Coordinates of C-alpha atoms in Angstrom, one line a residue:
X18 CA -272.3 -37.3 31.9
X19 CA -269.2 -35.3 30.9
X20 CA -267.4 -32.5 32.8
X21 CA -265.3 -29.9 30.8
X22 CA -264.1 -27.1 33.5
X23 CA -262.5 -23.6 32.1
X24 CA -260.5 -20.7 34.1
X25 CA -263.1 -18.6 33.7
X26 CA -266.7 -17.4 32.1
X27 CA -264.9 -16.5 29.1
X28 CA -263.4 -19.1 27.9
X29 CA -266.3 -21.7 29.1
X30 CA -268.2 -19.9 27.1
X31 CA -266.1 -19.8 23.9
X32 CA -265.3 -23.5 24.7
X33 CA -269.6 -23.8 24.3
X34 CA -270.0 -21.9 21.0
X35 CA -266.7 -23.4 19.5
X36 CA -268.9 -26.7 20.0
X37 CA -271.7 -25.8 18.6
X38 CA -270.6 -24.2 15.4
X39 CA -268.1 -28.1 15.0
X40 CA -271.2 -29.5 15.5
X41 CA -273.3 -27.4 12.7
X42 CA -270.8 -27.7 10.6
X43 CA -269.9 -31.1 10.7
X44 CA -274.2 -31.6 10.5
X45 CA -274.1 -30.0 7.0
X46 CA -277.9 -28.9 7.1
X47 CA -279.8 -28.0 4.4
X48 CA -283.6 -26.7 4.1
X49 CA -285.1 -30.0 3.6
X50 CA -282.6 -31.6 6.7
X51 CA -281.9 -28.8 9.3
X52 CA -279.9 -28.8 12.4
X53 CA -282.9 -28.5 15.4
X54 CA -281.0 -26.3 18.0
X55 CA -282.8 -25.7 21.3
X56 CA -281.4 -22.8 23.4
X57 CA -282.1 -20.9 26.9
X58 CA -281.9 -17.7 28.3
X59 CA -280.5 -16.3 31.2
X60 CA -276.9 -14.4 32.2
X61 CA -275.3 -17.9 31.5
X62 CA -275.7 -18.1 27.9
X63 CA -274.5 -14.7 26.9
X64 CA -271.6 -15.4 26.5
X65 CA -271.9 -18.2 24.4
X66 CA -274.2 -15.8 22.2
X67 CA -271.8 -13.5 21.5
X68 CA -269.3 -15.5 20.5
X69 CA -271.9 -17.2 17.8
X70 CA -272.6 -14.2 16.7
X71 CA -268.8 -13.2 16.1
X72 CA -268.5 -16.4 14.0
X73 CA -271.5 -15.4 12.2
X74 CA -269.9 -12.3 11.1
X75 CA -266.8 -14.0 10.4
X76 CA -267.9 -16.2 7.9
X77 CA -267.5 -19.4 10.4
X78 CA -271.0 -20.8 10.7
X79 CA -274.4 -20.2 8.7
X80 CA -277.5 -20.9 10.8
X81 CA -279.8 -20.5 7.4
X82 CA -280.9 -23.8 8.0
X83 CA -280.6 -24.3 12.0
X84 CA -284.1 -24.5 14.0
X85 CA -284.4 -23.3 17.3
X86 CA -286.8 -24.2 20.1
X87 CA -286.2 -22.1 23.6
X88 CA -286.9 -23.8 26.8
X89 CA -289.0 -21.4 28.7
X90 CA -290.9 -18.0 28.8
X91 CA -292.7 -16.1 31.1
X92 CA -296.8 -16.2 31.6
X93 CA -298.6 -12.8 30.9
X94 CA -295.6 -11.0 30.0
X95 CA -296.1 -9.6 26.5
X96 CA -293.0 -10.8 23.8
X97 CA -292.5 -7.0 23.6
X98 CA -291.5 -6.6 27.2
X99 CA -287.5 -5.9 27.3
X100 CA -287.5 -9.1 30.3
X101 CA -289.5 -11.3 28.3
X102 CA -287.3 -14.2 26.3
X103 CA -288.7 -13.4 23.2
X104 CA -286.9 -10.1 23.4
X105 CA -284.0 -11.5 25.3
X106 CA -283.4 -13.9 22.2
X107 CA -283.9 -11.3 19.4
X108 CA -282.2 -8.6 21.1
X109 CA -278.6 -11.3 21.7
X110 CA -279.0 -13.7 19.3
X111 CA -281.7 -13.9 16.7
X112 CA -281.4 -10.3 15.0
X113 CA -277.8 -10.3 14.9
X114 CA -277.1 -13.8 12.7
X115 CA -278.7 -15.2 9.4
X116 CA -281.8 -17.4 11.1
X117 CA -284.8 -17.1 9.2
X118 CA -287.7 -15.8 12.2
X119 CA -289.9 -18.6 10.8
X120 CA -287.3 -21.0 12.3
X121 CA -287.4 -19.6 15.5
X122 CA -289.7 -21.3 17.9
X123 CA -290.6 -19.7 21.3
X124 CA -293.5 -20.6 23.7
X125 CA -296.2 -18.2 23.9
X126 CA -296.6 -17.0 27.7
X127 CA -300.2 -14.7 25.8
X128 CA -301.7 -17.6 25.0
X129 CA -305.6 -18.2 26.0
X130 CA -305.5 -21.6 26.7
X131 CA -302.0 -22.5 27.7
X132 CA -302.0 -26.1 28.2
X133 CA -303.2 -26.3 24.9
X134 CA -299.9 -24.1 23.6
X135 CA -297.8 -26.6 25.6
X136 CA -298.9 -29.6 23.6
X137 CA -298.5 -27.5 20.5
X138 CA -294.7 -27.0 21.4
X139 CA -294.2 -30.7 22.6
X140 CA -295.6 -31.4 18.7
X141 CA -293.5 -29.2 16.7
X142 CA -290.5 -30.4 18.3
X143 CA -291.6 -33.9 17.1
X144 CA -292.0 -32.8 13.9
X145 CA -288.7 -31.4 13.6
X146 CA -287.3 -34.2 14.3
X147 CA -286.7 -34.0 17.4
X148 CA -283.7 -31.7 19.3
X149 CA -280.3 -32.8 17.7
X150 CA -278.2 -30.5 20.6
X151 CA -279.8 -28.7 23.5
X152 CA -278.1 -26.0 25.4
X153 CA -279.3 -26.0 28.8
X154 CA -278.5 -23.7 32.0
X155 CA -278.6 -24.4 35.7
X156 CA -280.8 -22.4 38.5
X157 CA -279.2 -21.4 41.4
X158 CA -281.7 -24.0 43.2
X159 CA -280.7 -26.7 40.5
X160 CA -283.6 -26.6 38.4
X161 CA -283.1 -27.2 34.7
X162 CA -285.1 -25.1 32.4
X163 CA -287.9 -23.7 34.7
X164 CA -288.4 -27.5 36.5
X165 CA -288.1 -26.4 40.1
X166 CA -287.4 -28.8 42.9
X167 CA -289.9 -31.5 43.2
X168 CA -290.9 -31.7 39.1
X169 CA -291.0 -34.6 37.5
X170 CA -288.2 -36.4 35.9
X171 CA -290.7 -37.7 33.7
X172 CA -292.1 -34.5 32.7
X173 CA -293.2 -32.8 29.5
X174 CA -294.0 -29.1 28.6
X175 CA -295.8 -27.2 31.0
X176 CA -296.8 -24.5 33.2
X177 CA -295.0 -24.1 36.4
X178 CA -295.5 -22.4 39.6
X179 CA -291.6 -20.4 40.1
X180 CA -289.8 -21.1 43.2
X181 CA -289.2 -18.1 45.9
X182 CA -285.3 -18.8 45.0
X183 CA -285.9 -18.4 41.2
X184 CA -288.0 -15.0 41.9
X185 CA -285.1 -13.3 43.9
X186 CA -282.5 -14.5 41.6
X187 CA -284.6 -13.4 38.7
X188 CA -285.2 -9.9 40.4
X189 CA -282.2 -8.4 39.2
X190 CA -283.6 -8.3 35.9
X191 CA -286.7 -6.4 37.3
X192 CA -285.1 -3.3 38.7
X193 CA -284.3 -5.9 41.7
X194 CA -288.0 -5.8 42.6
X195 CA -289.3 -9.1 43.2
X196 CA -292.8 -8.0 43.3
X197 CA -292.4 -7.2 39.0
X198 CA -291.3 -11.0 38.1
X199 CA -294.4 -13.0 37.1
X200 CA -295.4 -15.8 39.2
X201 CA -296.3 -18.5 36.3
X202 CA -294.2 -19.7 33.5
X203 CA -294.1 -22.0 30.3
X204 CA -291.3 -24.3 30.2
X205 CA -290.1 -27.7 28.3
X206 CA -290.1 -30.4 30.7
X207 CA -287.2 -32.8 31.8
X208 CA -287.9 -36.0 29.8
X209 CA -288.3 -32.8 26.5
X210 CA -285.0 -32.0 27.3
X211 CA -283.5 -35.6 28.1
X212 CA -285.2 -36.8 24.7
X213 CA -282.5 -34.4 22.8
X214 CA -280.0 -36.6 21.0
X215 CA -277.2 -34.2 22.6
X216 CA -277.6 -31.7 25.8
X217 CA -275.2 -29.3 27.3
X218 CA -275.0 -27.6 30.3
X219 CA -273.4 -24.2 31.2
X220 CA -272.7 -23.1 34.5
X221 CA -270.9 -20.2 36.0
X222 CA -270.0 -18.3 38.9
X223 CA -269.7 -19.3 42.3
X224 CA -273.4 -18.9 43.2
X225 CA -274.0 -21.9 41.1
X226 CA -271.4 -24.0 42.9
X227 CA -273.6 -25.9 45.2
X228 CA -275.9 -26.5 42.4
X229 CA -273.2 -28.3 40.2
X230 CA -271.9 -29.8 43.2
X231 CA -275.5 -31.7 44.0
X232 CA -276.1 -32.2 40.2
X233 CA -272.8 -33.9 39.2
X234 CA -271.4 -36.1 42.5
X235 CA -275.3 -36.5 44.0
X236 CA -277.6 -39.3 43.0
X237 CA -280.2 -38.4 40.3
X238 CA -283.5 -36.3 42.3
X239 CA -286.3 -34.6 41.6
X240 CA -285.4 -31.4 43.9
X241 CA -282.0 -31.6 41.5
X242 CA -283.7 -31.4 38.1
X243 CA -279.9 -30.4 36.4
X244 CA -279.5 -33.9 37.9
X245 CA -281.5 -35.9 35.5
X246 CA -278.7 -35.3 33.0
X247 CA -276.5 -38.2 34.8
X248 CA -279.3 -40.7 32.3
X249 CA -278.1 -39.4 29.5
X250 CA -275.3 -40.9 27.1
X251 CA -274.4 -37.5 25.6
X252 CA -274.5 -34.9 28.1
X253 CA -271.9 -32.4 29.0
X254 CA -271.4 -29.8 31.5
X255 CA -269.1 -27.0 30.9
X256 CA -268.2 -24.8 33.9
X257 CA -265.6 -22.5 35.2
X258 CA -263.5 -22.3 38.1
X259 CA -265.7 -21.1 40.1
X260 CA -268.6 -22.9 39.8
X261 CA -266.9 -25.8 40.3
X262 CA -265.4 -24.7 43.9
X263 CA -267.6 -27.1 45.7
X264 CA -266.7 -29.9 44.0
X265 CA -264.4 -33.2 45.3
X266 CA -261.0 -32.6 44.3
X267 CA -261.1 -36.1 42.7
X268 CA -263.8 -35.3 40.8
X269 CA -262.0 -32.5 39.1
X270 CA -259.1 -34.2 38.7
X271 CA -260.8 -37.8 37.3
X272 CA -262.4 -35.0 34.6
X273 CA -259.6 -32.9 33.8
X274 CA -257.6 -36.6 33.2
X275 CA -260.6 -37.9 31.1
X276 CA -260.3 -34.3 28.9
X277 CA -256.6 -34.4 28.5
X278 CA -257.0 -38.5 27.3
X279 CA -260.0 -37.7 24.9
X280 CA -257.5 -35.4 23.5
X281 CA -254.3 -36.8 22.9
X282 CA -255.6 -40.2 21.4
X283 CA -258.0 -40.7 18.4
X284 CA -259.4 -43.8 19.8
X285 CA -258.5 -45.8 17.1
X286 CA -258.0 -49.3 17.0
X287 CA -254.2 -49.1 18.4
X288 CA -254.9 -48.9 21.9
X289 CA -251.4 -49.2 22.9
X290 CA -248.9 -48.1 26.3
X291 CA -245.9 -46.6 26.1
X292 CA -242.6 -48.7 27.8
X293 CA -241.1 -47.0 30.9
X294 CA -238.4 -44.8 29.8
X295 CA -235.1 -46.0 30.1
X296 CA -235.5 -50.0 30.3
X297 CA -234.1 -49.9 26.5
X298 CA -233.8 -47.6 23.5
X299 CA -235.1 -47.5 21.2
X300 CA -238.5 -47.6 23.0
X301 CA -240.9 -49.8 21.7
X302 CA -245.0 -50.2 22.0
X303 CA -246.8 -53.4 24.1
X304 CA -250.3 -53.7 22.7
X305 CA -252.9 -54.7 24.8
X306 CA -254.6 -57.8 23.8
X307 CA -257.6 -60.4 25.1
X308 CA -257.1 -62.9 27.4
X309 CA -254.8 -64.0 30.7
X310 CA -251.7 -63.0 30.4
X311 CA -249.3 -66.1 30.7
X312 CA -245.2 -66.8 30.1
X313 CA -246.7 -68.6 26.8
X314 CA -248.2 -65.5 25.5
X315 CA -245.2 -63.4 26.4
X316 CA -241.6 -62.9 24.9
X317 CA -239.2 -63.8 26.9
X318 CA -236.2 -62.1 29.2
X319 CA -233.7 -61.1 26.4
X320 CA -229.9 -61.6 25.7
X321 CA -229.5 -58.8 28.5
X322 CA -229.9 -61.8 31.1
X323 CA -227.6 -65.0 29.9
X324 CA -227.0 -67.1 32.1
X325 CA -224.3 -65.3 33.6
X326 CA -226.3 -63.0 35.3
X327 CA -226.8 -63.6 38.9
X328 CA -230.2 -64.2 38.3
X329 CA -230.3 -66.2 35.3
X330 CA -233.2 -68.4 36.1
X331 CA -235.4 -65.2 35.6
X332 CA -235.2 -66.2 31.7
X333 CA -237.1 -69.0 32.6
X334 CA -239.6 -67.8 35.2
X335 CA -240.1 -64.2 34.3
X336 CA -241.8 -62.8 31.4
X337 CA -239.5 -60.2 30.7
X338 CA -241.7 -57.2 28.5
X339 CA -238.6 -56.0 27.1
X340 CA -238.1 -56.4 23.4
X341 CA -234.7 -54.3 22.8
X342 CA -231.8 -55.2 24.4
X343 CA -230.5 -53.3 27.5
X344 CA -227.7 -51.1 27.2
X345 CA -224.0 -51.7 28.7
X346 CA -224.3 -49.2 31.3
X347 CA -227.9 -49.7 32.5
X348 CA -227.4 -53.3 32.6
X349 CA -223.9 -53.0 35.1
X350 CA -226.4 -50.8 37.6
X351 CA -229.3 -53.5 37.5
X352 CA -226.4 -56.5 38.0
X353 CA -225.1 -54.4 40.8
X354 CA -228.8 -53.9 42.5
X355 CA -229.5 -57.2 41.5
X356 CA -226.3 -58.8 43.7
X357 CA -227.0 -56.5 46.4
X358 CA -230.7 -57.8 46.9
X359 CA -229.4 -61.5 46.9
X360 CA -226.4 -60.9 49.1
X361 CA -229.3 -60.3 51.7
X362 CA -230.6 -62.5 54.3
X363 CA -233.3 -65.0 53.0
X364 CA -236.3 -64.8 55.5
X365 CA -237.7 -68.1 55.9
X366 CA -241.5 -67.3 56.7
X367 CA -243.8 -64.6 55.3
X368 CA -244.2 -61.4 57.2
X369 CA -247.8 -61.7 57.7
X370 CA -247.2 -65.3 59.4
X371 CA -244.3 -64.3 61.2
X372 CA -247.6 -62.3 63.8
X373 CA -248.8 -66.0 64.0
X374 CA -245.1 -66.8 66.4
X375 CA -242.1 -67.9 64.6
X376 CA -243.7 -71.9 66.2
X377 CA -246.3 -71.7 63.5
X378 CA -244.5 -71.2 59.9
X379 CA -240.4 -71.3 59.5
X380 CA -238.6 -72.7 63.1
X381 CA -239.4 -74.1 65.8
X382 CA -239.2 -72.8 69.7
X383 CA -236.4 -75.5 70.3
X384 CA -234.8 -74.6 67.0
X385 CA -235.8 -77.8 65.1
X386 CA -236.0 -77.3 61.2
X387 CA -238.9 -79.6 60.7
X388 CA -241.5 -77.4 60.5
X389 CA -239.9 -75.6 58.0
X390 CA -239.8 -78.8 55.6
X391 CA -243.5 -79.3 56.2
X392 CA -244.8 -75.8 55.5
X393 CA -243.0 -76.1 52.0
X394 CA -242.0 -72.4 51.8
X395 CA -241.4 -71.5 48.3
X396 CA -240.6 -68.5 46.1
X397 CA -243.1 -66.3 46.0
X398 CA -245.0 -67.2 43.0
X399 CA -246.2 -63.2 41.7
X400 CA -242.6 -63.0 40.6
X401 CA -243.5 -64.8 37.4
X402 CA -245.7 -61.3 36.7
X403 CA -243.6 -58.6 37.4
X404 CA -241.6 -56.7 34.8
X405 CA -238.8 -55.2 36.0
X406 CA -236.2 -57.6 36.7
X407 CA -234.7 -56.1 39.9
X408 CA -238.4 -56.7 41.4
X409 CA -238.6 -59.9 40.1
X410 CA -235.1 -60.9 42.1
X411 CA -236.3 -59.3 45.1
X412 CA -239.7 -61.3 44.5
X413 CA -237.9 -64.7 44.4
X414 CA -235.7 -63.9 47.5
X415 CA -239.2 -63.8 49.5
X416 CA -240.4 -67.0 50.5
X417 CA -243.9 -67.8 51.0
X418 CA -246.2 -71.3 52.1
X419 CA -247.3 -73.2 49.8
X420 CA -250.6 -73.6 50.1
X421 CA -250.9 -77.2 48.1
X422 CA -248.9 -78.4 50.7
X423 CA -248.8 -76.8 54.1
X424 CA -250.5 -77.6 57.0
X425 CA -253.9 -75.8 58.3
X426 CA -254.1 -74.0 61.2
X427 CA -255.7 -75.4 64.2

């Protein structure tokens, strides 16, 4: 699951539309192959709906041949009824762009025998083809669609039972009355909605946060249906500012990095890195490639380090990931770092053995040497990896047991 965050409502929600007219577009849909849009209601998606329909009007997107299946609707509340989402879909969307009303596909809250309308719906999503993008909200309590805490993750359209917490927050709709929201509603289940070859997820404002918070860095729960989208291989949730305040600030900045990646490379086959500025001009590419990487499978230290350099045996010992030479006045600072780092003294055990007492690894109490011969200390042998040749001499100054040959610890 994806994480795109914005400032702000505003520009989440442009972010939203901006993707779903790209992906329209990019569909090409014709009568006989349209694009199968499902859509929800609520303050979250307005937004989004207005800025369709200002690329509608500007000539930027057609939805002629887009289908549309809403996710939920209200029991016993007639489509007439300015709360019901029949009317909340005509009135913001449907009568202000070029959909044909015979592609519009909402569930039926009137209908006589509703389990009966539910199986309809599940059916003439299948026969559509199936959902190619579903926009999606998030509930305050983190349900998705109308699936309140405890529905299945498993589960298909339905009627529902609305939590206390969706009929407060849905009050403000109802002249803040509770007592005028319905109890009952028709919604699409979690496994309709994770069936959709695409799904995104808009959620604002800071009432949300907790929601997002539990949906995104909490496992995958029934009493977090919004959760369910971590299954899915394309799902994205775009949010602003504020509803992302309760989340880890390495969360938001492992998302923003991922964004900011995904946009400055195309992916392609080159996946290449960049050489640290300033080891040689001009700069040069190292491309990644399979397998171990060994002084065989790596150029050597260049003319920069002849043999009268201080630290000459580096050309044998250290792959060198230069490939242009260094210039004159880089390569008098490095000589000069490189003399002062062997002009030090040589310590003749590890640091982590010297907590063992200096009678263990390196001298002896009575200042015999022979311990040292028999622990074998030799240069440390990482130095072969590093790439910077003042590390590498400081590398080979350490010494370090040899393993192969010293003695075990009694």
């Amino acid at each position: 699951m994806g994480l795109v965050i914005r400032d702000n409502a505003e520009s989440a929600s442009s972010y939203v539309a901006d993707y779903i007219v790209n992906r329209i577009n990019s569909f090409s849909p014709t009568q006989t192959r349209p694009f199968v849009l499902g859509l929800p209601t609520g303050s979250s998606p307005l937004g989004i709906y207005k800025c369709l329909v200002e690329k509608y009007k500007a000539g930027l997107v057609s939805f002629e041949n887009v289908i549309t299946f809403n996710m939920d609707e209200y029991v016993a509340l007639p489509p007439t009824h300015p709360q019901s989402y029949a009317s909340f879909m005509h009135d913001n969307f449907f009568s202000q762009v070029n959909i044909p009303p015979q592609n519009t596909n909402l569930l039926n809250g009137l209908a006589p025998d509703l389990a009966a309308e539910c199986s309809r719906y599940e059916a003439k999503i299948a026969a559509a083809g199936g959902i190619d993008l579903f926009l999606a909200g998030l509930g305050e309590d983190g349900h998705l669609a109308f699936n309140e805490p405890g529905s299945s993750l498993a589960s298909r359209t339905r009627v529902v039972v609305l939590a206390e917490d969706t009929i407060l927050a849905n009050s403000r709709f109802f002249d803040d009355d509770v007592n005028k929201v319905p109890q009952l509603a028709l919604t699409v289940g979690v496994k309709t909605v994770l069936e959709a070859r695409e799904v995104l997820m808009i959620v604002l404002g800071a009432k949300k946060a907790r929601a997002l918070k539990k949906c995104v860095e909490g496992g995958v729960s029934s009493m977090w249906t919004g959760s369910a989208l971590q299954m899915h291989e394309r799902a994205t949730v775009i949010c602003d500012e504020e509803a992302a305040g309760e989340l880890k600030w390495k969360t938001v900045k492992y998302f923003k990095s991922v964004e900011r990646r995904e946009s400055g490379h195309n992916h392609g086959s080159d996946q290449s890195l960049p050489i640290k500025k300033g080891l040689g001009t001009p700069p040069t590419k190292l491309k990644t490639a399979p397998g171990p990487l060994t002084p065989e499978s790596t150029p050597k230290a260049t003319a920069a380090h002849s043999s009268s350099s201080p630290i000459s045996p580096l050309t044998q010992t250290v792959p060198i990931l230069l490939t242009t030479n260094v210039e004159p006045a880089q390569s008098s600072v490095h000589t000069a770092l490189e003399q002062k780092i062997l002009a030090q003294p040589v310590p003749k055990s590890h640091g982590l053995l010297g907590l063992l007492g200096t009678s263990s690894y390196g001298h002896t109490s009575d200042g015999d040497s022979e311990a040292e011969s028999e622990y074998d200390l030799k240069p440390d042998r990482m130095a072969s990896r590093l790439t910077d040749p003042v590390f590498a001499a400081e590398a080979l100054r350490r010494l370090t047991p040899n393993p192969e040959k010293g003695k075990m610890l009694g």
